Each structure stands twice: as structure tokens, then as C-alpha cells.
Coordinates of C-alpha atoms in Angstrom, one line a residue:
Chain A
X289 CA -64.5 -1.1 -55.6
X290 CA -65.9 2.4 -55.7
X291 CA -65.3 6.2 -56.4
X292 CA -62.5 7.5 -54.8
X293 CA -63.3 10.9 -54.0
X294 CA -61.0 13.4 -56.4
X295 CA -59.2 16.3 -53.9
X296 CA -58.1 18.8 -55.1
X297 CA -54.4 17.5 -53.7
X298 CA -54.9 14.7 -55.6
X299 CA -55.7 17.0 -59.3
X300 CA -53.1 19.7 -58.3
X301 CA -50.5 17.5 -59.5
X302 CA -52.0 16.8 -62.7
X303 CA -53.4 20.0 -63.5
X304 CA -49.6 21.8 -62.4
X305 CA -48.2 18.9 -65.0
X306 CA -50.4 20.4 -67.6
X307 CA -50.0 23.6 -67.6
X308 CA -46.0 23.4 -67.0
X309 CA -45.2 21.2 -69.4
X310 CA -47.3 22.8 -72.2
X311 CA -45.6 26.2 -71.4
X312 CA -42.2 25.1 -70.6
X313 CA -41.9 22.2 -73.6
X314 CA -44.4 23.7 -76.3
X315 CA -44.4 27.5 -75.5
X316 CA -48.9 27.0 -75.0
X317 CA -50.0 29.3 -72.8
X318 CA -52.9 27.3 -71.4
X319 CA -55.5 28.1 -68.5
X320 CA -58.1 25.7 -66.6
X321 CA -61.6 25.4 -67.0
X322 CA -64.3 23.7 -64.5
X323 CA -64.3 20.7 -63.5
X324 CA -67.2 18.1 -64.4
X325 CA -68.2 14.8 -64.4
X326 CA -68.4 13.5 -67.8
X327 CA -71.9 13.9 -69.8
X328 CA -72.7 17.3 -67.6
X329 CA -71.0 19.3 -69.8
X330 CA -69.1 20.4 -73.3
X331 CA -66.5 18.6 -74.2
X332 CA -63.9 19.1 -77.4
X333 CA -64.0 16.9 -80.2
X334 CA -60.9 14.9 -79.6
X335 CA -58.6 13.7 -82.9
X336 CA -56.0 12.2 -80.6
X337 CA -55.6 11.1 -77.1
X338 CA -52.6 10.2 -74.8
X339 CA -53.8 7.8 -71.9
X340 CA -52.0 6.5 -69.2
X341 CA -52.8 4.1 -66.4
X342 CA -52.5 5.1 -62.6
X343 CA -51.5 1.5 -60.3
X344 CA -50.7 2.4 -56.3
X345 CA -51.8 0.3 -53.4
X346 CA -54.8 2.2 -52.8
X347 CA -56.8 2.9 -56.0
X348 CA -56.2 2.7 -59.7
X349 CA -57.8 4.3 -62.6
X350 CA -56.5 6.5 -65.8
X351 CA -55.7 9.8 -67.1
X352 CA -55.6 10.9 -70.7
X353 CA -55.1 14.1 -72.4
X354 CA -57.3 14.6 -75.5
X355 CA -57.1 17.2 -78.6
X356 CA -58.6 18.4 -81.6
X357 CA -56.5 18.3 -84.5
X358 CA -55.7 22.1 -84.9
X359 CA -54.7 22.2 -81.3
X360 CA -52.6 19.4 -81.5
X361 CA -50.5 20.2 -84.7
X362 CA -49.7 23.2 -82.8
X363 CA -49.2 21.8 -79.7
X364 CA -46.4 19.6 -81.5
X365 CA -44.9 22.5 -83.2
X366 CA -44.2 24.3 -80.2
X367 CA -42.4 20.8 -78.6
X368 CA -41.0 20.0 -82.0
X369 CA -39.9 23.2 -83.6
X370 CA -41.5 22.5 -86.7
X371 CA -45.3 23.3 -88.7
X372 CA -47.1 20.3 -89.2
X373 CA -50.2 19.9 -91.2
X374 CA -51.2 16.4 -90.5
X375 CA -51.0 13.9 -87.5
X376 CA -48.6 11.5 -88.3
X377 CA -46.2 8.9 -86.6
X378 CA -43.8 10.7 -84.8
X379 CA -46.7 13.4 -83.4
X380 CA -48.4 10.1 -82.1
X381 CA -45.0 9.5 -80.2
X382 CA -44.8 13.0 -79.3
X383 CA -48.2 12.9 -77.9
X384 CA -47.4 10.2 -75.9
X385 CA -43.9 11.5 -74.5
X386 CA -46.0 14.5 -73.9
X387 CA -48.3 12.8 -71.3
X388 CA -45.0 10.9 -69.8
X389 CA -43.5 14.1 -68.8
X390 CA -46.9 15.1 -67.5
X391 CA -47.7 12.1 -65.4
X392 CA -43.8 12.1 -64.4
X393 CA -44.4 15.3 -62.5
X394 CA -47.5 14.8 -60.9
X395 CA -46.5 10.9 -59.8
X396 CA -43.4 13.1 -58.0
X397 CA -45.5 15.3 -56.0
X398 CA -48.1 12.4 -55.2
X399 CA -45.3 9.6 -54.1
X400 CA -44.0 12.2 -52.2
X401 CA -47.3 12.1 -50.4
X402 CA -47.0 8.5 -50.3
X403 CA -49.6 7.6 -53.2
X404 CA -47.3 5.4 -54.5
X405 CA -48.2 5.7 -58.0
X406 CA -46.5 3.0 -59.9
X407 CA -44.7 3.1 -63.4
X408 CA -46.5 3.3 -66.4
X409 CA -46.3 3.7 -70.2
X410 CA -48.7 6.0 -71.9
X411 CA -50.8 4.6 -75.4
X412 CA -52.5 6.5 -78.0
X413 CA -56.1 6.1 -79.2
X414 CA -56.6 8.3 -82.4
X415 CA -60.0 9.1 -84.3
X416 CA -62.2 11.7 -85.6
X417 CA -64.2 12.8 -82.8
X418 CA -63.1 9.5 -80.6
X419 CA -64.6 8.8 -77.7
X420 CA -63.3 6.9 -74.6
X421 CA -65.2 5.2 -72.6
X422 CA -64.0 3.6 -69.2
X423 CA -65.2 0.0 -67.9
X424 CA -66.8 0.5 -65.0
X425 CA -68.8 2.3 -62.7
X426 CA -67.1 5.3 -62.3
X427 CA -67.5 8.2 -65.0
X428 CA -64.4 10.2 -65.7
X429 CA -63.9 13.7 -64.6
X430 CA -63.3 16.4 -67.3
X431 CA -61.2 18.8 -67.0
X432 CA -61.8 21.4 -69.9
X433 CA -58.1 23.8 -70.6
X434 CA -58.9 26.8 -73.1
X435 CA -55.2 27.5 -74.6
X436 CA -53.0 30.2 -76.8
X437 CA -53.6 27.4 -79.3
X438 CA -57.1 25.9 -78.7
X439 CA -59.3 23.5 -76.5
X440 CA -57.9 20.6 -75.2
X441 CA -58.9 18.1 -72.4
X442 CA -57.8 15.8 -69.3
X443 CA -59.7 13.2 -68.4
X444 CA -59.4 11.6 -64.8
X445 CA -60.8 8.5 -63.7
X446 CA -60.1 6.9 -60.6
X447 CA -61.8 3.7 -58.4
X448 CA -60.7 2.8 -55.0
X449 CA -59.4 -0.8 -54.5
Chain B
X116 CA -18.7 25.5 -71.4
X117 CA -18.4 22.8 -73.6
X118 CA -17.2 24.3 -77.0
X119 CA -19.9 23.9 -79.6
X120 CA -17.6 21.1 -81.7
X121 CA -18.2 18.2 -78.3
X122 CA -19.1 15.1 -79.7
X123 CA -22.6 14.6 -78.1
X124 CA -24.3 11.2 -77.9
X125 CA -28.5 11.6 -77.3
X126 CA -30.1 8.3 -76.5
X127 CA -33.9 8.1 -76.4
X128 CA -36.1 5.6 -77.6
X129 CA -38.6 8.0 -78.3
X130 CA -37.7 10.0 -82.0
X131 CA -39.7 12.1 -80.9
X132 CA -37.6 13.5 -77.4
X133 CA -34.5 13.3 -79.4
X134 CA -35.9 15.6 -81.6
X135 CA -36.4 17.9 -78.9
X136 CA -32.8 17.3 -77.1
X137 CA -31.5 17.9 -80.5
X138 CA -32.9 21.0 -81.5
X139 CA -32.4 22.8 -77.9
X140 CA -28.1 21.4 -78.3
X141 CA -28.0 22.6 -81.7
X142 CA -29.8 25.8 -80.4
X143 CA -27.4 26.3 -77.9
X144 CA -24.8 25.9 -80.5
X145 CA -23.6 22.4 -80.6
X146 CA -23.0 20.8 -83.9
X147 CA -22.0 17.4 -83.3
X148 CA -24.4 15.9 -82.4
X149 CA -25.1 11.8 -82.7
X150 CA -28.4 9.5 -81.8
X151 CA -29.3 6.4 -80.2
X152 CA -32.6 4.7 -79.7
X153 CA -31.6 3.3 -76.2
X154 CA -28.8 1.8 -74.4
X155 CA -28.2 -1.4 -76.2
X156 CA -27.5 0.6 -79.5
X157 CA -25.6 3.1 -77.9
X158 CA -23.2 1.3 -76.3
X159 CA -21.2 -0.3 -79.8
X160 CA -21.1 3.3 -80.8
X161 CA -19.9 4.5 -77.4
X162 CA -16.9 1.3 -78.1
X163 CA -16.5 2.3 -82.1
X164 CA -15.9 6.2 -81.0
X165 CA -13.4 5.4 -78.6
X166 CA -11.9 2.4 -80.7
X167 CA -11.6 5.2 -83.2
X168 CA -9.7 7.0 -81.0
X169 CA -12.7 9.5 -80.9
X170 CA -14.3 9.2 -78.4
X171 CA -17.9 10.6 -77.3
X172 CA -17.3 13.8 -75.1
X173 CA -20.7 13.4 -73.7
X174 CA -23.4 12.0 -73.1
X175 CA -27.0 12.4 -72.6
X176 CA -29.2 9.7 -71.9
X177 CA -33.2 8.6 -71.2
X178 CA -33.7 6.8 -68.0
X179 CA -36.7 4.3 -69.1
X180 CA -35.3 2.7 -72.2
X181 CA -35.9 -1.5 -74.2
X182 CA -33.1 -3.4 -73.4
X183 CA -30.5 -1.3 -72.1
X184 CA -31.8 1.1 -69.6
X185 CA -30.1 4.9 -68.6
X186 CA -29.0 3.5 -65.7
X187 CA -27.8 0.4 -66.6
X188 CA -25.9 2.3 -69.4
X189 CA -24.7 4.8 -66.4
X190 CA -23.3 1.7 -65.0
X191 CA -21.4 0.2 -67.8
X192 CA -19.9 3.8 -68.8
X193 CA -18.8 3.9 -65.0
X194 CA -16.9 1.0 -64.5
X195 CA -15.2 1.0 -68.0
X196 CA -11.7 1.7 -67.6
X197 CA -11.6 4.1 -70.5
X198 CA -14.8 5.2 -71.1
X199 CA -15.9 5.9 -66.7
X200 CA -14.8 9.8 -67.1
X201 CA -17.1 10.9 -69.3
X202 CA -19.8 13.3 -68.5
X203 CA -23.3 11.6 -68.4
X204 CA -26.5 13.5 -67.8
X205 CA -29.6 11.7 -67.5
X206 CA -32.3 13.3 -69.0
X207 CA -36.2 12.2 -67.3
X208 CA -39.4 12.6 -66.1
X209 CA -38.3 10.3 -62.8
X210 CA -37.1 12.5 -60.8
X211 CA -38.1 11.3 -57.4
X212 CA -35.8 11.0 -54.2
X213 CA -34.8 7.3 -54.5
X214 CA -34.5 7.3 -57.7
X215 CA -31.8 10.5 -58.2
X216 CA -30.2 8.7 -55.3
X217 CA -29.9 5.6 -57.1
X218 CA -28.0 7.5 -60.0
X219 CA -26.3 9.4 -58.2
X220 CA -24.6 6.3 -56.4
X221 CA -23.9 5.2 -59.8
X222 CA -22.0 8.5 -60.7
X223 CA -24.7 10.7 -62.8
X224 CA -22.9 13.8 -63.6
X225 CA -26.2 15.8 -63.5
X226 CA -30.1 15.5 -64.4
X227 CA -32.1 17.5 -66.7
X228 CA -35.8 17.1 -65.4
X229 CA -38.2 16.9 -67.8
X230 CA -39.9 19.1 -68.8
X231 CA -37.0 21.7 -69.7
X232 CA -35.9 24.7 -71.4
X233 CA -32.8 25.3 -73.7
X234 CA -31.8 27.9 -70.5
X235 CA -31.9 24.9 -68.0
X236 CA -30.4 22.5 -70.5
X237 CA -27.6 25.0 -70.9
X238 CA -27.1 25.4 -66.8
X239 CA -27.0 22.1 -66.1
X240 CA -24.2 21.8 -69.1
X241 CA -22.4 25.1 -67.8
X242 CA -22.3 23.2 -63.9
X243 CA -21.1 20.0 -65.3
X244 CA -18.3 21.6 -67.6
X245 CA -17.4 23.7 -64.5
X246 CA -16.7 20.7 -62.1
X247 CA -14.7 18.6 -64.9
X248 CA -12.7 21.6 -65.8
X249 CA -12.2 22.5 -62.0
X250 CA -11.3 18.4 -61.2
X251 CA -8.8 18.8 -64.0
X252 CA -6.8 21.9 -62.3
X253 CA -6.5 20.2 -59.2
X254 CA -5.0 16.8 -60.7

């Protein structure tokens, strides 16, 4: 295996995702940072992460979509149309349909390139100050999103077959 | 458009997107409004109402559901002799070619694409309502 190299056709999707479905579903406002490979630069303090596998014939690898606390309760108050205070169960689910509606656009774009980006169902890793870390070689790629609401974070990582 | 007293069946297995379907009907003024955490439970209910001789005006429905998926739901509503007219709107994130057309074979009355806005939730309810009101003159 080794590092697919991450074009910017290939992110588009994912960024597009992002930044539709926050404003669109949760009324966030949110704007893109730089892109960098993980441990060469700041990244947020995550309380809850969404992450999804990515399966297609040519490579397979992960996204998830990490937040701080603050950013998240707000985050689900715009989806939900309600003030929260606390992560609970349903804001775990809600995190997780969140990143389904996400990866559901981008896999459209992609498969209509023919990635062929199979199915998948996102899970949720919570924790204060978590960290993720991927087995394998390949680092994931961070890509920071300053928001209406706060920092937030995608994290790609993707390995050739 | 569909007066605000239709009798609405949401089926998601996620609370969480039922919450959201919810609060954008009841925002654009429906008030009766019922739930269902996928296709298996929804489909007694779906029998019940019409049993009842109240039937479900409508339906909106998850695609990727445990046990009884949206399209296998699609399917039963379709070919039930009683229950194949009603309006059924899928609401998902799949929205790619074969898969609409799949649906759309099956007799989908419309998709709302995830993500959405009350506005597009409403349009989409406006165009169905529209075509079964226009179907119904020409009977």
C-alpha cells in the first residue's frame, strides 16, 4: 500500500459537503483553513468526532469530522432547533447523521467520477481532548474550518490499494 | 398544498433526523405528524391507520434503514391494493443516478436530498400535491 496522493478533486467534495451541509442543515457559516499534514500544525481540541470509512476499488482510508464541545452544542442547535448544554445521546446520533449527509454528497460527486466509493456507516469516538490515531503509514491530512460558531476539523486519510 | 391537518408518517431510524423532518413539517405548518424508526415498524402502523379507516396521507421515509429498508417499504406501499396511492417521498443522502432510478421504477413520488431546507422540503411537497391533485381532475 501507500499514500494516495490527495487532489484537490478528490477534497472538493468533502470540503463542498462541509461547508453545505453546516449552512444549509445547522445555519454555521463556516470557512476553510490550510491544509496540513497532521503534527505540522494547530489543531482543536476535539470533544467529539464523527468518522467514517471510505472502501472503492482503488484505495481506502477514513474521514472524520472533529469538534470542541462549545462548537458542537451549537452546531446541534442549529440542526436541531434546540439549546443544548451538554453532549448527550441523541447529539452523538446527530453527530453522526451529520457526517452521513456529508460523506453522502461528496461520494455523489466522486462516483460520478467513477471513484466508486462504497456504502458506509459513520461511528462516534467521544473524549476530552481525544485523539485519533490511524494504523498505518500514512498520517491524516487536517483540514482546519474557523466557523460563526467555532473551530472545528476534517480529517482525511487515504492509502492506495 | 397539502392542508396542514395531513396525517404524515416520518420514518428514520436515526431520532435524531426525525427530529429535524419534524420540526421543518411542523414549521411549515403541519400538525399531524407521526414517527417510525424504520420500515418494519412503520408498516403495522401504515395497516392499523388504514384498518382504522384513517389512513396515512403521506409519507416520508429514510432510504438506509435495519430491517425494512425505504425502498423495500416503497415497494410494499406500491403493490398494496389499498395503500399503492399514497404519496411517498424518500428523504436521503443517496442520491446518485442509479440509485433515484431504482426508486423511481418503484414509484417514488419525489426525493428530498439531504441536506435540505424547510423552503425545499416545502417545494418538493407543493410539486407532489400539484401532480396528485392534477391526476385526480383528469380521472
Amino acid at each position: 500500500m501507500g499514500a494516495l496522493k490527495l487532489d484537490i478533486n478528490f477534497i472538493n467534495p468533502f470540503i463542498e459537503g462541509v461547508l453545505t451541509t453546516l449552512d444549509t442543515q445547522c445555519s454555521v457559516k463556516a470557512k476553510t483553513g490550510k491544509l496540513f499534514l497532521r503534527g505540522n500544525g494547530t489543531e482543536i481540541t476535539p470533544a467529539i468526532a464523527a468518522m467514517i470509512g471510505l472502501t472503492s476499488p482503488v484505495f481506502q482510508g477514513s474521514i472524520g469530522l472533529s469538534f470542541p464541545e462549545s462548537t458542537f452544542l451549537k452546531v446541534m442547535g442549529g440542526m436541531l432547533g434546540e439549546e443544548y448544554k451538554e453532549i448527550n445521546k441523541d447529539l452523538e446520533d446527530g453527530a453522526g447523521e451529520l457526517l452521513n449527509i456529508i460523506f453522502g454528497c461528496a461520494k455523489r460527486v466522486l462516483n460520478d467520477k467513477n471513484y466508486n466509493i462504497d456504502k458506509a456507516i459513520p461511528t462516534i469516538v467521544r473524549g476530552s481532548g481525544l485523539s485519533v490515531t490511524y494504523v498505518g503509514k500514512t498520517a491524516a491530512m487536517i483540514l482546519p474550518f474557523t466557523s460563526s460558531v467555532g473551530d472545528f476539523q476534517l480529517e482525511i486519510m487515504i492509502v492506495a490499494h | 398544498m397539502f392542508p396542514p391537518n395531513t396525517k404524515v408518517l416520518i420514518i428514520d431510524d436515526m431520532r435524531t433526523m426525525r427530529m429535524i423532518v419534524k420540526k421543518t413539517l411542523v414549521g411549515a405548518g403541519f400538525t399531524n405528524i407521526t414517527e417510525a424508526d424504520d420500515g418494519a415498524t412503520a408498516w403495522p402502523l401504515l395497516e392499523q391507520a388504514l384498518a382504522s379507516g384513517s389512513p396515512f396521507d403521506l409519507i416520508l421515509s429514510d432510504w438506509n434503514m435495519p430491517q425494512l429498508s425505504g425502498l423495500e417499504l416503497l415497494r410494499r406501499v406500491r403493490t398494496h391494493v389499498r395503500l399503492k396511492n399514497t404519496p411517498f417521498l424518500m428523504i436521503t443522502a443517496e442520491t446518485e443516478k442509479t440509485q433515484i432510478m431504482e426508486a423511481a421504477k418503484l414509484g417514488v413520488s419525489s426525493y428530498i436530498p439531504k441536506p435540505f431546507t424547510q423552503q425545499i422540503v416545502v417545494e418538493k411537497l407543493e410539486a407532489v400535491y400539484k401532480k396528485i391533485t392534477a391526476a385526480k381532475s383528469a380521472a
